[in-house]
Short mmCIF file of C-alpha atoms in Angstrom, two decimals:
data_model
loop_
_atom_site.label_atom_id
_atom_site.label_comp_id
_atom_site.label_asym_id
_atom_site.label_seq_id
_atom_site.Cartn_x
_atom_site.Cartn_y
_atom_site.Cartn_z
CA MET E 345 -17.45 -75.89 -300.80
CA LYS E 346 -18.10 -77.82 -297.60
CA LYS E 347 -18.07 -75.93 -294.31
CA LYS E 348 -15.08 -76.81 -292.13
CA ILE E 349 -15.52 -78.40 -288.71
CA VAL E 350 -12.54 -78.79 -286.40
CA VAL E 351 -13.03 -81.21 -283.51
CA LEU E 352 -10.74 -80.78 -280.51
CA SER E 353 -11.05 -84.08 -278.66
CA GLY E 354 -9.63 -85.24 -275.35
CA ALA E 355 -9.55 -88.12 -272.91
CA GLY E 356 -13.29 -88.06 -272.20
CA ILE E 357 -14.20 -89.45 -275.61
CA SER E 358 -11.72 -92.32 -275.21
CA ALA E 359 -12.86 -93.02 -271.65
CA GLU E 360 -16.26 -94.02 -273.03
CA SER E 361 -14.47 -96.75 -274.97
CA GLY E 362 -12.87 -98.01 -271.76
CA ILE E 363 -9.46 -96.36 -272.14
CA SER E 364 -8.02 -94.98 -268.92
CA THR E 365 -7.80 -91.21 -268.77
CA PHE E 366 -4.36 -89.68 -268.41
CA ARG E 367 -5.14 -87.87 -265.19
CA ASP E 368 -7.62 -88.68 -262.48
CA SER E 369 -8.36 -87.37 -259.02
CA ASN E 370 -5.34 -89.00 -257.36
CA GLY E 371 -2.84 -87.77 -259.93
CA LEU E 372 -1.92 -91.28 -261.04
CA TRP E 373 -2.15 -93.03 -264.40
CA GLU E 374 -2.69 -96.78 -264.06
CA ASN E 375 -1.11 -96.52 -260.58
CA TYR E 376 2.03 -94.80 -261.85
CA ARG E 377 3.12 -91.25 -261.16
CA ILE E 378 3.31 -89.24 -264.36
CA GLU E 379 6.98 -88.48 -263.63
CA GLU E 380 7.79 -92.20 -263.65
CA VAL E 381 6.49 -92.94 -267.14
CA ALA E 382 5.79 -89.78 -269.13
CA THR E 383 8.91 -87.61 -269.14
CA PRO E 384 12.25 -87.78 -270.98
CA GLU E 385 13.87 -88.14 -267.55
CA ALA E 386 11.80 -91.26 -266.89
CA TRP E 387 13.08 -92.80 -270.12
CA GLU E 388 16.67 -92.00 -269.18
CA ALA E 389 16.20 -93.43 -265.69
CA ASP E 390 14.39 -96.65 -266.60
CA SER E 391 13.54 -97.16 -270.26
CA LEU E 392 12.42 -100.75 -269.61
CA LEU E 393 9.77 -99.58 -267.15
CA VAL E 394 8.55 -96.92 -269.57
CA GLN E 395 8.48 -99.45 -272.42
CA ARG E 396 6.48 -101.95 -270.35
CA PHE E 397 4.05 -99.24 -269.31
CA TYR E 398 3.31 -98.14 -272.87
CA ASN E 399 3.10 -101.72 -274.07
CA GLN E 400 0.25 -102.23 -271.63
CA ARG E 401 -1.41 -98.97 -272.72
CA ARG E 402 -1.06 -100.07 -276.35
CA LYS E 403 -2.62 -103.42 -275.55
CA GLN E 404 -5.51 -101.62 -273.85
CA VAL E 405 -6.00 -99.39 -276.90
CA MET E 406 -6.02 -102.35 -279.28
CA GLU E 407 -8.63 -104.14 -277.18
CA ALA E 408 -10.90 -101.06 -277.13
CA SER E 409 -13.37 -100.14 -279.87
CA PRO E 410 -14.57 -96.78 -281.20
CA ASN E 411 -17.82 -95.58 -279.64
CA PRO E 412 -20.81 -93.80 -281.24
CA SER E 413 -19.16 -90.41 -280.80
CA HIS E 414 -16.13 -91.49 -282.86
CA TYR E 415 -18.42 -92.85 -285.57
CA PHE E 416 -20.48 -89.66 -285.60
CA PHE E 417 -17.45 -87.59 -286.61
CA LYS E 418 -16.82 -89.99 -289.47
CA GLU E 419 -20.47 -89.57 -290.50
CA LEU E 420 -20.03 -85.78 -290.48
CA GLU E 421 -17.51 -86.11 -293.32
CA SER E 422 -20.38 -86.81 -295.72
CA SER E 423 -21.51 -83.20 -295.42
CA TYR E 424 -18.59 -81.26 -293.96
CA ASN E 425 -14.83 -80.91 -294.17
CA VAL E 426 -13.92 -82.45 -290.79
CA VAL E 427 -10.51 -82.26 -289.14
CA ILE E 428 -9.93 -84.00 -285.80
CA VAL E 429 -7.30 -82.40 -283.57
CA THR E 430 -6.94 -84.87 -280.73
CA GLN E 431 -4.99 -84.84 -277.51
CA ASN E 432 -5.45 -88.63 -277.32
CA ILE E 433 -2.66 -91.05 -278.17
CA ASP E 434 -5.05 -93.83 -279.24
CA ASP E 435 -6.16 -94.45 -282.82
CA LEU E 436 -9.91 -94.77 -282.22
CA HIS E 437 -10.77 -91.82 -284.49
CA GLU E 438 -8.93 -93.50 -287.37
CA ARG E 439 -10.49 -96.88 -286.65
CA ALA E 440 -13.93 -95.25 -286.77
CA GLY E 441 -13.06 -94.04 -290.26
CA SER E 442 -12.07 -90.39 -289.77
CA THR E 443 -9.68 -89.49 -292.57
CA ASN E 444 -8.04 -86.30 -291.28
CA VAL E 445 -6.66 -86.66 -287.75
CA ILE E 446 -3.92 -84.55 -286.14
CA HIS E 447 -2.41 -86.18 -283.03
CA LEU E 448 -1.08 -83.42 -280.80
CA HIS E 449 0.47 -85.83 -278.31
CA GLY E 450 1.49 -88.61 -280.67
CA ASN E 451 0.02 -91.99 -281.58
CA ILE E 452 0.79 -94.97 -279.39
CA ARG E 453 0.45 -97.36 -282.35
CA PHE E 454 3.72 -95.89 -283.69
CA SER E 455 7.27 -95.56 -282.39
CA LYS E 456 10.12 -93.19 -283.10
CA SER E 457 13.84 -93.04 -282.52
CA SER E 458 15.16 -92.21 -279.06
CA GLY E 459 18.15 -90.56 -280.75
CA PRO E 460 18.41 -87.28 -282.67
CA GLN E 461 15.81 -86.13 -285.22
CA GLN E 462 13.03 -88.11 -283.55
CA GLU E 463 10.27 -86.53 -285.60
CA SER E 464 11.82 -87.35 -288.98
CA LYS E 465 10.27 -90.82 -289.16
CA TYR E 466 7.59 -92.80 -287.33
CA TYR E 467 7.55 -96.59 -287.30
CA PRO E 468 4.27 -98.55 -287.14
CA ILE E 469 4.21 -101.13 -284.36
CA GLU E 470 2.96 -104.60 -285.22
CA GLY E 471 0.96 -105.93 -282.30
CA TRP E 472 1.16 -104.29 -278.89
CA GLU E 473 4.75 -104.87 -277.77
CA LEU E 474 7.73 -102.67 -278.49
CA SER E 475 10.96 -104.45 -277.54
CA PRO E 476 14.19 -102.91 -276.19
CA ASP E 477 15.83 -104.65 -279.16
CA ASP E 478 13.74 -102.72 -281.70
CA LEU E 479 16.00 -100.08 -283.22
CA CYS E 480 15.58 -97.19 -285.63
CA GLU E 481 17.50 -97.18 -288.90
CA ASN E 482 20.33 -95.30 -287.16
CA GLY E 483 20.69 -97.88 -284.40
CA TYR E 484 18.94 -96.08 -281.54
CA PRO E 485 16.29 -97.89 -279.46
CA LEU E 486 12.75 -97.12 -280.50
CA ARG E 487 10.52 -95.31 -278.01
CA PRO E 488 6.76 -94.68 -278.08
CA HIS E 489 5.58 -91.96 -280.46
CA VAL E 490 4.15 -90.00 -277.54
CA VAL E 491 4.81 -86.41 -276.51
CA TRP E 492 6.00 -86.50 -272.92
CA PHE E 493 5.85 -83.71 -270.36
CA GLY E 494 8.66 -81.28 -271.00
CA GLU E 495 8.79 -82.00 -274.74
CA ALA E 496 7.71 -79.78 -277.61
CA VAL E 497 4.41 -80.46 -279.41
CA PRO E 498 5.48 -80.88 -283.06
CA GLU E 499 1.95 -80.68 -284.48
CA MET E 500 1.02 -77.47 -282.68
CA GLU E 501 1.65 -75.13 -285.62
CA ARG E 502 -0.31 -77.36 -287.96
CA ALA E 503 -3.20 -77.43 -285.49
CA ILE E 504 -3.19 -73.63 -285.17
CA GLU E 505 -3.28 -73.25 -288.94
CA THR E 506 -6.15 -75.76 -289.16
CA LEU E 507 -8.18 -73.88 -286.56
CA SER E 508 -7.65 -70.47 -288.12
CA ASP E 509 -10.20 -70.98 -290.90
CA ALA E 510 -12.68 -73.26 -289.12
CA ASP E 511 -16.38 -72.52 -289.53
CA TYR E 512 -17.19 -74.64 -286.48
CA LEU E 513 -15.17 -75.76 -283.46
CA ILE E 514 -16.38 -78.70 -281.38
CA VAL E 515 -14.55 -79.19 -278.08
CA ILE E 516 -15.34 -82.64 -276.71
CA GLY E 517 -13.96 -84.81 -273.93
CA THR E 518 -11.40 -82.30 -272.68
CA SER E 519 -11.46 -80.12 -269.59
CA LEU E 520 -9.09 -77.64 -271.28
CA ASN E 521 -6.55 -77.97 -268.49
CA VAL E 522 -3.59 -79.33 -270.46
CA TYR E 523 -1.48 -76.68 -272.18
CA PRO E 524 -0.50 -75.82 -274.82
CA ALA E 525 -3.38 -77.83 -276.33
CA ALA E 526 -6.01 -76.00 -274.28
CA GLY E 527 -4.92 -72.69 -275.76
CA LEU E 528 -5.94 -73.78 -279.25
CA ILE E 529 -9.50 -72.55 -278.71
CA HIS E 530 -8.18 -68.98 -278.96
CA TYR E 531 -6.98 -69.38 -282.55
CA VAL E 532 -10.40 -69.57 -284.23
CA SER E 533 -11.86 -66.54 -285.97
CA ASN E 534 -14.58 -64.41 -284.42
CA SER E 535 -17.09 -65.82 -286.90
CA CYS E 536 -16.38 -69.45 -285.93
CA LYS E 537 -19.31 -71.16 -284.21
CA ARG E 538 -18.09 -72.86 -281.04
CA ILE E 539 -19.58 -75.84 -279.18
CA LEU E 540 -18.35 -77.28 -275.89
CA ILE E 541 -19.43 -80.77 -274.83
CA ASP E 542 -18.68 -81.90 -271.29
CA PRO E 543 -20.79 -83.21 -268.40
CA LYS E 544 -19.33 -80.37 -266.31
CA ALA E 545 -19.48 -77.77 -269.06
CA SER E 546 -20.84 -75.12 -266.70
CA GLU E 547 -17.68 -75.37 -264.57
CA LEU E 548 -15.22 -74.92 -267.45
CA LYS E 549 -13.84 -71.48 -268.11
CA VAL E 550 -14.83 -70.63 -271.68
CA ASP E 551 -16.28 -67.41 -273.03
CA SER E 552 -19.89 -66.78 -273.91
CA ALA E 553 -19.25 -67.50 -277.59
CA PHE E 554 -19.50 -71.20 -276.80
CA THR E 555 -22.74 -73.13 -276.96
CA THR E 556 -22.46 -75.65 -274.14
CA ILE E 557 -23.90 -79.17 -274.08
CA PRO E 558 -23.57 -80.61 -270.56
CA LYS E 559 -23.41 -84.25 -271.63
CA SER E 560 -20.86 -86.97 -272.20
CA ALA E 561 -19.43 -87.49 -275.67
CA VAL E 562 -21.72 -90.42 -276.48
CA ASP E 563 -24.81 -88.80 -274.99
CA SER E 564 -24.24 -85.66 -277.06
CA VAL E 565 -24.42 -87.42 -280.45
CA ASN E 566 -28.14 -86.83 -280.98
CA ASP E 567 -27.75 -83.14 -280.09
CA LEU E 568 -24.93 -82.81 -282.61
CA LYS E 569 -26.94 -84.58 -285.30
CA VAL E 570 -29.67 -81.98 -284.89
CA ILE E 571 -27.20 -79.06 -284.96
CA PHE E 572 -25.49 -80.31 -288.12
CA GLY E 573 -28.56 -81.55 -289.94
CA LEU E 574 -27.86 -85.29 -289.74
CA SER E 575 -30.87 -86.27 -287.65
#
């Protein structure tokens, strides 16, 4: 039976493909305040603005390409049972070929109803634009399949279950500041081997059980190949 590797990935891995990170030093995302575009209240206040914003993010995602780090995790599947638990709303892991991806915060390439029972069905979006005239089967406008601030994280229980029997945990591209996702590292067993990859790894608050690699996602690929016997 193949050993199980769970990869907890964040914005840093997507940034190396040219996708803007959700938070930066000035607290803005593409010059918008988070409260203007990433909360249920923002949708209620100005759904057209929110729709335009995510259309542009979707266009950016579609123009980006997976980087060597994404492809490495696909390569790992040849020897390990690999599950990606990502905080990212892009589909770069899937486009690199990873076959088991859990999106904690949704997937921008899909939409869902803005009415009741939003998580019952997701609708693939053709192209990059979602129109105000696009409706779910119950007649409600479609909204991005993205978990906004103040909303529950539907995939959290599935992620916890996935982590509980991991042989290895790789944390990559995330500063572990966004909860509840950051708390997932506490659900692995004591025997799980843990690796943290971040250029500022020494500044992140993780326990001594973690092996730290102070590099970017792409620059860490050769180190990971050595660790997992793919060099």
